[in-house]
Amino acid sequence: MTAAGAAATIAGPSPAARAARSRRRTGLALTLPAVLVMAGLTIVPVVSVLQRAVSGDGRAAFGRLVGSPDFVQVLLNTAVWTVVAVVGALVVGHAAALLMHSRHLRLAGFWRGLFMIPWIIPNVVGATVWKWNFSVDYGLVNHWLLQAGLIAEPVGWLSDPSVVLIALAVVQVWFTAPFIMLMVSAALTAIPEERIEAARIDGAGGVAVLRHIILPAIRTTTGLAALLMVVWALNSFTIIWVATGGGPAGASTILPILIYQAFQTGDAAMVSAVALIQLVVSMVFAAIYVRAVRDDMEEAAS
Amino acid sequence: MRVRGRTAAFIGVTAAMVIGVAATIIYSVGTGRDPSRTVTWWVPNWDTPIATDLVAEFEAQNPDLSVEMVETTSDTMANKISVALDSGDPPDVITELASRTRTSIAKGALADLSDLYGPDMPRSDFIPGALDAVTNDTGTYAVPYRWDCIALIYNKDLFAAAGIAGPPATWAELEATARRLTSGDVTGTAWPMSGAAEDLVRRYLGFALAAGARSENGIPLLDVASSQAALEIVGGSVAEGWASRSSLEVDNTEVRELFINGRIAMYLGGVFDVEQQLEAGMNVGTALTPGPDGPGVQAADGWGYLVPAAAKNPTGARRLVEFLARAENMARLTMTYPARISAGGDARFHDQYREPHYVQLAEHSVPPPNDPAWVGVNPFVYSTIQAVALGQVTPADGARAIQAEADRVLGPTG
Amino acid sequence: MSMRRLLATATWVGIAIMAIWTLAPIAVMVSTSLKPRDEIFAIPPVLLPETWTLDNYVEVFTNSSMPRAFLNSILAALLVTVMTILLCGSVGYALARFRFRSARPIALFILLGQMVPITVLLLPLYEMIGAMQLLDTIAGIAIAHLVITVPLVTWMIRNQVAAIPVELEEAVLIDGGSRFDAVTYVTLPVAAPGLAAAGMYAFLQSWHEFVLASVLTSSTSARTAPVALTEFASEFKVDWGSTMAASVVLSVPVVIAFIALQKYFVRGLASGGVKG
C-alpha cells in the first residue's frame, strides 16, 4: 500500500492516483473528529507537564526525586507490581475467555456476565473488601487458612513488607482480568470455526490448536490488552492507596503513589517530574505495540 | 431500499449527538446567574443539617443575599478545593481543614480576613493556636470555627482487670501500663500506621514537641533527641510488642474498632470516638496525653471558613462568614469544640468524657504544623515510623534519617 | 467419548475455580451489606451475618442521593459510550482500512491520552469544562471522560475491523452499494462482538471514574455513583454497611444488562450474517 501511494505521487494525476488521493483524504477526514477531541483534552495538560518538568523547579524536583534514598526501591516496586499484575491478568483473562469459549460449557453468557462483576463494582469498595480480607484481625483469608491448618499464625498480607506488593498485585489481577476476558472473548469470535476444525481433522491436539491457531489469531488483541494492563498498572493507585497507602515503610510505594502524594501536598513540580517519567515509560510500550501491529499488518498485506 | 434505512439511521444518530452536545454547550454558555446576589458556600456533608438552619436565619436577616450551599464529602473535598482554588473559578466561602490551609495561603489563593477580627470578634477569644494555624506575616486567612485535638482514651474494664487504678500520666507510666495490659489477645495500645500520613505523623510530633521540639509558623523545629524519644514510643512500641502489630494495617477508625473489640486497652483518639464507644456500651475513660513527666502536648487541628481571593462576591462572602463566626453560631455548628472560648461555656462541652480533651486543647496543644514544605516531608516521616515499627531501623537511626530529610527539604533551620 | 467427558469435567472445574476466585470477595461485600453495624468489624471474622438486616438498604433508598446518582452515572456512561463509539468507529475504521502516511503518528497520538496521569489532567480539564459552562453537568463529565475511553477504543475497533477480510466489503461495492452501506451492512454486524466489548469498556471506564467526576461535580444533580458513595463517610466514621449495600444496588442492574448483551459475543464470522 505504501508502495502504491509512492507510485501514485510520481505518476501524477492518473485516475488511479486520484482515487488513491481521495482515499487518503477520506481516511484523514475520518480520523479528524477523534484527533481533535483528544488534542483538545490532552495537549494543554501534556504541554504544561513538559514545561514545568524542564523548568528550574522541575529539574530541582527531579534532583529531589532521584536523590531521595527510596527512589530505587520505588522503581523496583513499580517493576515488580507491573510484571505480576500484567502477567497475572493476562493469564487469568485468557484462561477465562477460553473457558467461556469451550463447547462443553452451557450458559456461557451468564458466566461471562458473572465473572465481569469485579470490574463493575466500585473500585474503592472492592479495594476495601480486599483490605478487610487480608487483615490480620478481621480478615477471612487468614481466618480460613488458619482453620484449614495451612498456616500456623496469621500472615500480615498488608503489613509484612516481603509479601505486601504481591498481595496487592493479586488484587489488581482480580480487578483487571475480567476486562481481558471480555476483549479476548470478542477476538475469539472472529476466528472462523472451519480453521479450527481443519486443524483438528489434520490431527492437531488441543494444545497444538491453541498454540498454532488460536493464540496467533488473537495476538493483536493480546498485545493491546498487555499494553493497556501496563498503562493501568502504571496509573492505578486506588487499590494501594486504600489498602496500604504505600506502606509499610514504602514496601508498596510505586510511581503513581508518589504522584498522588505530591499532588496532595501541593508539590506541582514533583507531580510533573514523576508524570514525565510515567509518560515516557508508557510511551515506550505504546511505540513497541504500534510498531508490532504495523509489522503485523504489512505481513498480512504482502 | 433496506440499505438506505440503516445508513440513514446511523447518520441520524450521529447528527443528533453532535447537535445535542453543541446545543448544550451553547445553552450553558448563554445562561448565568447574578453573582452579586448569591453567595456560594462549600460545606462538608456532616455539617449540612445545622448549616441549613443557619443559612435560613442568615437569609432572613439579609434579604438581599441568597446562599447556595454545595455539599462536599470527606474523601473528595481536598482535591475539589485545591483544583477550584487553582483554577481561579472558586466558590465564595469554603469550609476547610486548618491543616491544609497554609498550602493555599502560600499560593496566594485566599483573601485576607484580618479585618473581620475586632471588638465583636477579638483574637484573644480564640483557643490559643487556632489563629496561628491560619496566619502568616501578611494576614489571617480564615476564621476557625471548630477546634479539637486527640487525647488518651482507655478501657476502664481492662484496666481494672489488670489491677491498674488510673490512666498513665507520664511516658514511663504509659509504657509500664501498656506492658502490663498486654497479654493474650489484648495489647496495650495501637497507632494508626496505615491511614492518612498526617494522622500518624501528628502523633509522633505530639511526643516530639513534648520532648522539647518547637513549632513555628507551621514548621516543627526538630532535633534528633526529641525525635528519637517520639519514635521510641510511636514506632518502637510496636517493635517491642506493647503496641499491637496490627498497627501497621489500621487507620484511625480501625484503631477505634480494635479498641471496641477489646483488642487494645488504650489509644490516642478524638473526642468524637468516645460517643461511639458509649453507644457500644463500653466503660471508657479519657485523660490527658502522657508527657515525659506530666501532661504531654498534642497538635490540634480544626475547621475554618475561607474566602478565596478570586471569590465572585467577596462582600457577600464576608457577611456570611461574619454571621457564621458569631459565638452562638459557632457553638451550634461544631461536632467537637468551638474555636471561640466564649462559645465553649455550654455544659455539653464539659461532661466527664469531654473535659480532659478540652483541657488538652485549651492548655496543652499547639497549632498543626502545616507549612507546605513540612507537609511534603510527611510521607517520609510516615514511612520512617513504619520502618521503626517493623524493626528495620532503630529509633536513633530513624531520628537521624528524619532530621537529614527535614534539613534537606526545609533547610538547616528545620 | 471419555476424552470428551474429561474435557467437559475440566471445563466445569475451571468454571468452579473462576467462580470462587471472582465471587468470594463479592460474597463479603454482599454479606457486609446485610450486617448490622456492630458486626462488621467482629473478631474473629464471620462471613454470614449473625443478625440479618435490611436497614442498610433502607438507608440507601430513603436517606441518600444514591438513586439519583445511579441515574446520573448511567446517563453519563451511556453518553460517553455513544460518543466514544461514534468517534472511535470513524477513526478506527480509517486506521484499519485506509493507508496514509500520517496514520501511525495519529494512532500513537491518540494512544497518548491513555498514558497521561489523571492527576495531571485534573486542573486543565476543570478549566476547560468550566469555560464551556459545563461544570456540575452530566455532559461535562461525559466530555471529560472521553479522554479515558477514546484512546483504547480506537485501537479495539481498529483491530476488530482489521480482522475482517476486506473482500466482504468489496463484494457490496461490486453489487453497486456505497462504501457506507458496506460498512453498515457488512462490517458493523461482523464486528459486533468487538463493538460490544468496546462499548462495555467505554461504559465501565466512565462508570468507575472517580477523581475527575468528584472534582467536576458539586451537586446531587450531576454527582455520579462513585462520588456519591463518599457521602456515607463522614470525618470520623464510615458507614460501611450502607456503602456496601449501595454498591450491591448499583452493580446488580449493570450485571444484568451485561449478561443480556452477551448474545453479541457468540456471533462470529462463520455463523452467518455475512452474505456478501
PDB file of C-alpha atoms in Angstrom, chain B residues 164-279:
ATOM      1  CA  ILE B 164      -4.389  -0.685  87.334  1.00  0.00           C
ATOM      2  CA  ALA B 165      -6.004   2.185  89.190  1.00  0.00           C
ATOM      3  CA  GLY B 166      -5.941   5.030  86.716  1.00  0.00           C
ATOM      4  CA  PRO B 167      -4.675   6.215  83.355  1.00  0.00           C
ATOM      5  CA  PRO B 168      -0.937   6.746  82.832  1.00  0.00           C
ATOM      6  CA  ALA B 169       0.256  10.328  83.251  1.00  0.00           C
ATOM      7  CA  THR B 170       3.896  10.050  82.162  1.00  0.00           C
ATOM      8  CA  TRP B 171       5.780   8.246  79.428  1.00  0.00           C
ATOM      9  CA  ALA B 172       7.253   5.778  81.896  1.00  0.00           C
ATOM     10  CA  GLU B 173       3.780   5.001  83.192  1.00  0.00           C
ATOM     11  CA  LEU B 174       2.455   4.746  79.642  1.00  0.00           C
ATOM     12  CA  GLU B 175       4.965   2.070  78.729  1.00  0.00           C
ATOM     13  CA  ALA B 176       4.667   0.222  82.040  1.00  0.00           C
ATOM     14  CA  THR B 177       0.874   0.247  81.911  1.00  0.00           C
ATOM     15  CA  ALA B 178       0.821  -0.884  78.301  1.00  0.00           C
ATOM     16  CA  ARG B 179       3.203  -3.737  79.019  1.00  0.00           C
ATOM     17  CA  ARG B 180       1.122  -4.838  81.960  1.00  0.00           C
ATOM     18  CA  LEU B 181      -2.054  -4.788  79.906  1.00  0.00           C
ATOM     19  CA  THR B 182      -0.503  -6.787  77.085  1.00  0.00           C
ATOM     20  CA  SER B 183      -1.459 -10.439  77.447  1.00  0.00           C
ATOM     21  CA  GLY B 184      -3.307 -12.924  75.310  1.00  0.00           C
ATOM     22  CA  ASP B 185      -5.371 -11.149  72.673  1.00  0.00           C
ATOM     23  CA  VAL B 186      -5.043  -7.770  74.350  1.00  0.00           C
ATOM     24  CA  THR B 187      -2.246  -5.346  73.591  1.00  0.00           C
ATOM     25  CA  GLY B 188      -1.508  -2.126  75.450  1.00  0.00           C
ATOM     26  CA  THR B 189      -2.181   0.271  72.614  1.00  0.00           C
ATOM     27  CA  ALA B 190      -2.102   0.776  68.833  1.00  0.00           C
ATOM     28  CA  TRP B 191      -1.261   3.535  66.350  1.00  0.00           C
ATOM     29  CA  PRO B 192      -2.945   4.321  63.012  1.00  0.00           C
ATOM     30  CA  MET B 193       0.009   3.439  60.800  1.00  0.00           C
ATOM     31  CA  SER B 194      -1.846   2.643  57.601  1.00  0.00           C
ATOM     32  CA  GLY B 195      -4.166   5.580  57.078  1.00  0.00           C
ATOM     33  CA  ALA B 196      -3.528   9.158  56.121  1.00  0.00           C
ATOM     34  CA  ALA B 197       0.128  10.069  56.690  1.00  0.00           C
ATOM     35  CA  GLU B 198      -0.733  13.152  58.719  1.00  0.00           C
ATOM     36  CA  ASP B 199      -2.659  11.130  61.331  1.00  0.00           C
ATOM     37  CA  LEU B 200       0.426   9.124  62.217  1.00  0.00           C
ATOM     38  CA  VAL B 201       2.870  11.990  61.863  1.00  0.00           C
ATOM     39  CA  ARG B 202       0.732  14.111  64.162  1.00  0.00           C
ATOM     40  CA  ARG B 203       1.012  11.542  66.941  1.00  0.00           C
ATOM     41  CA  TYR B 204       4.761  11.361  66.501  1.00  0.00           C
ATOM     42  CA  LEU B 205       5.002  15.150  66.533  1.00  0.00           C
ATOM     43  CA  GLY B 206       2.963  15.421  69.720  1.00  0.00           C
ATOM     44  CA  PHE B 207       5.578  13.334  71.530  1.00  0.00           C
ATOM     45  CA  ALA B 208       8.486  15.149  69.864  1.00  0.00           C
ATOM     46  CA  LEU B 209       7.070  18.513  70.899  1.00  0.00           C
ATOM     47  CA  ALA B 210       6.587  17.294  74.456  1.00  0.00           C
ATOM     48  CA  ALA B 211      10.228  16.199  74.458  1.00  0.00           C
ATOM     49  CA  GLY B 212      11.486  19.662  73.586  1.00  0.00           C
ATOM     50  CA  ALA B 213      10.958  20.280  69.867  1.00  0.00           C
ATOM     51  CA  ARG B 214       9.282  23.558  68.983  1.00  0.00           C
ATOM     52  CA  SER B 215       6.960  24.583  66.182  1.00  0.00           C
ATOM     53  CA  GLU B 216       6.971  27.980  64.473  1.00  0.00           C
ATOM     54  CA  ASN B 217       4.800  29.237  61.622  1.00  0.00           C
ATOM     55  CA  GLY B 218       3.725  25.743  60.792  1.00  0.00           C
ATOM     56  CA  ILE B 219       7.272  24.337  60.711  1.00  0.00           C
ATOM     57  CA  PRO B 220       8.359  21.988  63.503  1.00  0.00           C
ATOM     58  CA  LEU B 221      11.927  22.629  64.622  1.00  0.00           C
ATOM     59  CA  LEU B 222      13.047  19.102  65.334  1.00  0.00           C
ATOM     60  CA  ASP B 223      16.174  17.808  66.954  1.00  0.00           C
ATOM     61  CA  VAL B 224      17.451  14.262  66.949  1.00  0.00           C
ATOM     62  CA  ALA B 225      16.943  13.702  70.686  1.00  0.00           C
ATOM     63  CA  SER B 226      13.261  14.674  70.788  1.00  0.00           C
ATOM     64  CA  SER B 227      12.595  12.928  67.508  1.00  0.00           C
ATOM     65  CA  GLN B 228      14.193   9.738  68.830  1.00  0.00           C
ATOM     66  CA  ALA B 229      12.160   9.910  72.022  1.00  0.00           C
ATOM     67  CA  ALA B 230       8.976  10.189  69.952  1.00  0.00           C
ATOM     68  CA  LEU B 231       9.979   7.330  67.648  1.00  0.00           C
ATOM     69  CA  GLU B 232      10.680   5.091  70.637  1.00  0.00           C
ATOM     70  CA  ILE B 233       7.059   5.483  71.667  1.00  0.00           C
ATOM     71  CA  VAL B 234       5.183   5.643  68.361  1.00  0.00           C
ATOM     72  CA  GLY B 235       7.314   3.202  66.365  1.00  0.00           C
ATOM     73  CA  GLY B 236       9.353   1.320  68.948  1.00  0.00           C
ATOM     74  CA  SER B 237       6.300   0.278  70.931  1.00  0.00           C
ATOM     75  CA  VAL B 238       5.194  -1.918  68.018  1.00  0.00           C
ATOM     76  CA  ALA B 239       8.638  -3.423  67.563  1.00  0.00           C
ATOM     77  CA  GLU B 240       8.825  -4.148  71.282  1.00  0.00           C
ATOM     78  CA  GLY B 241       5.323  -5.554  71.451  1.00  0.00           C
ATOM     79  CA  TRP B 242       3.500  -3.205  73.803  1.00  0.00           C
ATOM     80  CA  ALA B 243       1.609  -1.712  70.863  1.00  0.00           C
ATOM     81  CA  SER B 244      -0.320  -4.006  68.564  1.00  0.00           C
ATOM     82  CA  ARG B 245       1.380  -5.356  65.474  1.00  0.00           C
ATOM     83  CA  SER B 246      -1.958  -4.685  63.729  1.00  0.00           C
ATOM     84  CA  SER B 247      -0.991  -1.018  63.923  1.00  0.00           C
ATOM     85  CA  LEU B 248       0.716  -1.458  60.579  1.00  0.00           C
ATOM     86  CA  GLU B 249      -2.550  -2.194  58.809  1.00  0.00           C
ATOM     87  CA  VAL B 250      -5.107   0.015  60.531  1.00  0.00           C
ATOM     88  CA  ASP B 251      -6.187   3.626  60.156  1.00  0.00           C
ATOM     89  CA  ASN B 252      -7.836   5.939  62.682  1.00  0.00           C
ATOM     90  CA  THR B 253     -11.261   4.349  62.554  1.00  0.00           C
ATOM     91  CA  GLU B 254      -9.891   0.814  62.620  1.00  0.00           C
ATOM     92  CA  VAL B 255      -7.869   1.606  65.741  1.00  0.00           C
ATOM     93  CA  ARG B 256     -11.170   2.573  67.290  1.00  0.00           C
ATOM     94  CA  GLU B 257     -12.679  -0.732  66.133  1.00  0.00           C
ATOM     95  CA  LEU B 258      -9.770  -2.645  67.711  1.00  0.00           C
ATOM     96  CA  PHE B 259     -10.499  -0.766  70.925  1.00  0.00           C
ATOM     97  CA  ILE B 260     -14.220  -1.532  70.756  1.00  0.00           C
ATOM     98  CA  ASN B 261     -13.370  -5.196  70.169  1.00  0.00           C
ATOM     99  CA  GLY B 262     -11.286  -5.143  73.339  1.00  0.00           C
ATOM    100  CA  ARG B 263      -8.063  -5.857  71.472  1.00  0.00           C
ATOM    101  CA  ILE B 264      -6.278  -2.772  72.745  1.00  0.00           C
ATOM    102  CA  ALA B 265      -6.620  -1.216  76.167  1.00  0.00           C
ATOM    103  CA  MET B 266      -5.981   2.453  75.365  1.00  0.00           C
ATOM    104  CA  TYR B 267      -5.130   4.755  72.485  1.00  0.00           C
ATOM    105  CA  LEU B 268      -4.913   8.378  71.487  1.00  0.00           C
ATOM    106  CA  GLY B 269      -8.147   9.409  69.809  1.00  0.00           C
ATOM    107  CA  GLY B 270     -10.597  12.212  69.231  1.00  0.00           C
ATOM    108  CA  VAL B 271     -13.488  13.072  71.472  1.00  0.00           C
ATOM    109  CA  PHE B 272     -15.873  12.001  68.733  1.00  0.00           C
ATOM    110  CA  ASP B 273     -14.732   8.393  69.174  1.00  0.00           C
ATOM    111  CA  VAL B 274     -15.961   8.392  72.759  1.00  0.00           C
ATOM    112  CA  GLU B 275     -19.580   8.862  71.674  1.00  0.00           C
ATOM    113  CA  GLN B 276     -19.391   5.739  69.533  1.00  0.00           C
ATOM    114  CA  GLN B 277     -17.818   3.725  72.339  1.00  0.00           C
ATOM    115  CA  LEU B 278     -20.503   4.809  74.783  1.00  0.00           C
ATOM    116  CA  GLU B 279     -23.092   3.801  72.190  1.00  0.00           C
TER     117      GLU B 279
END
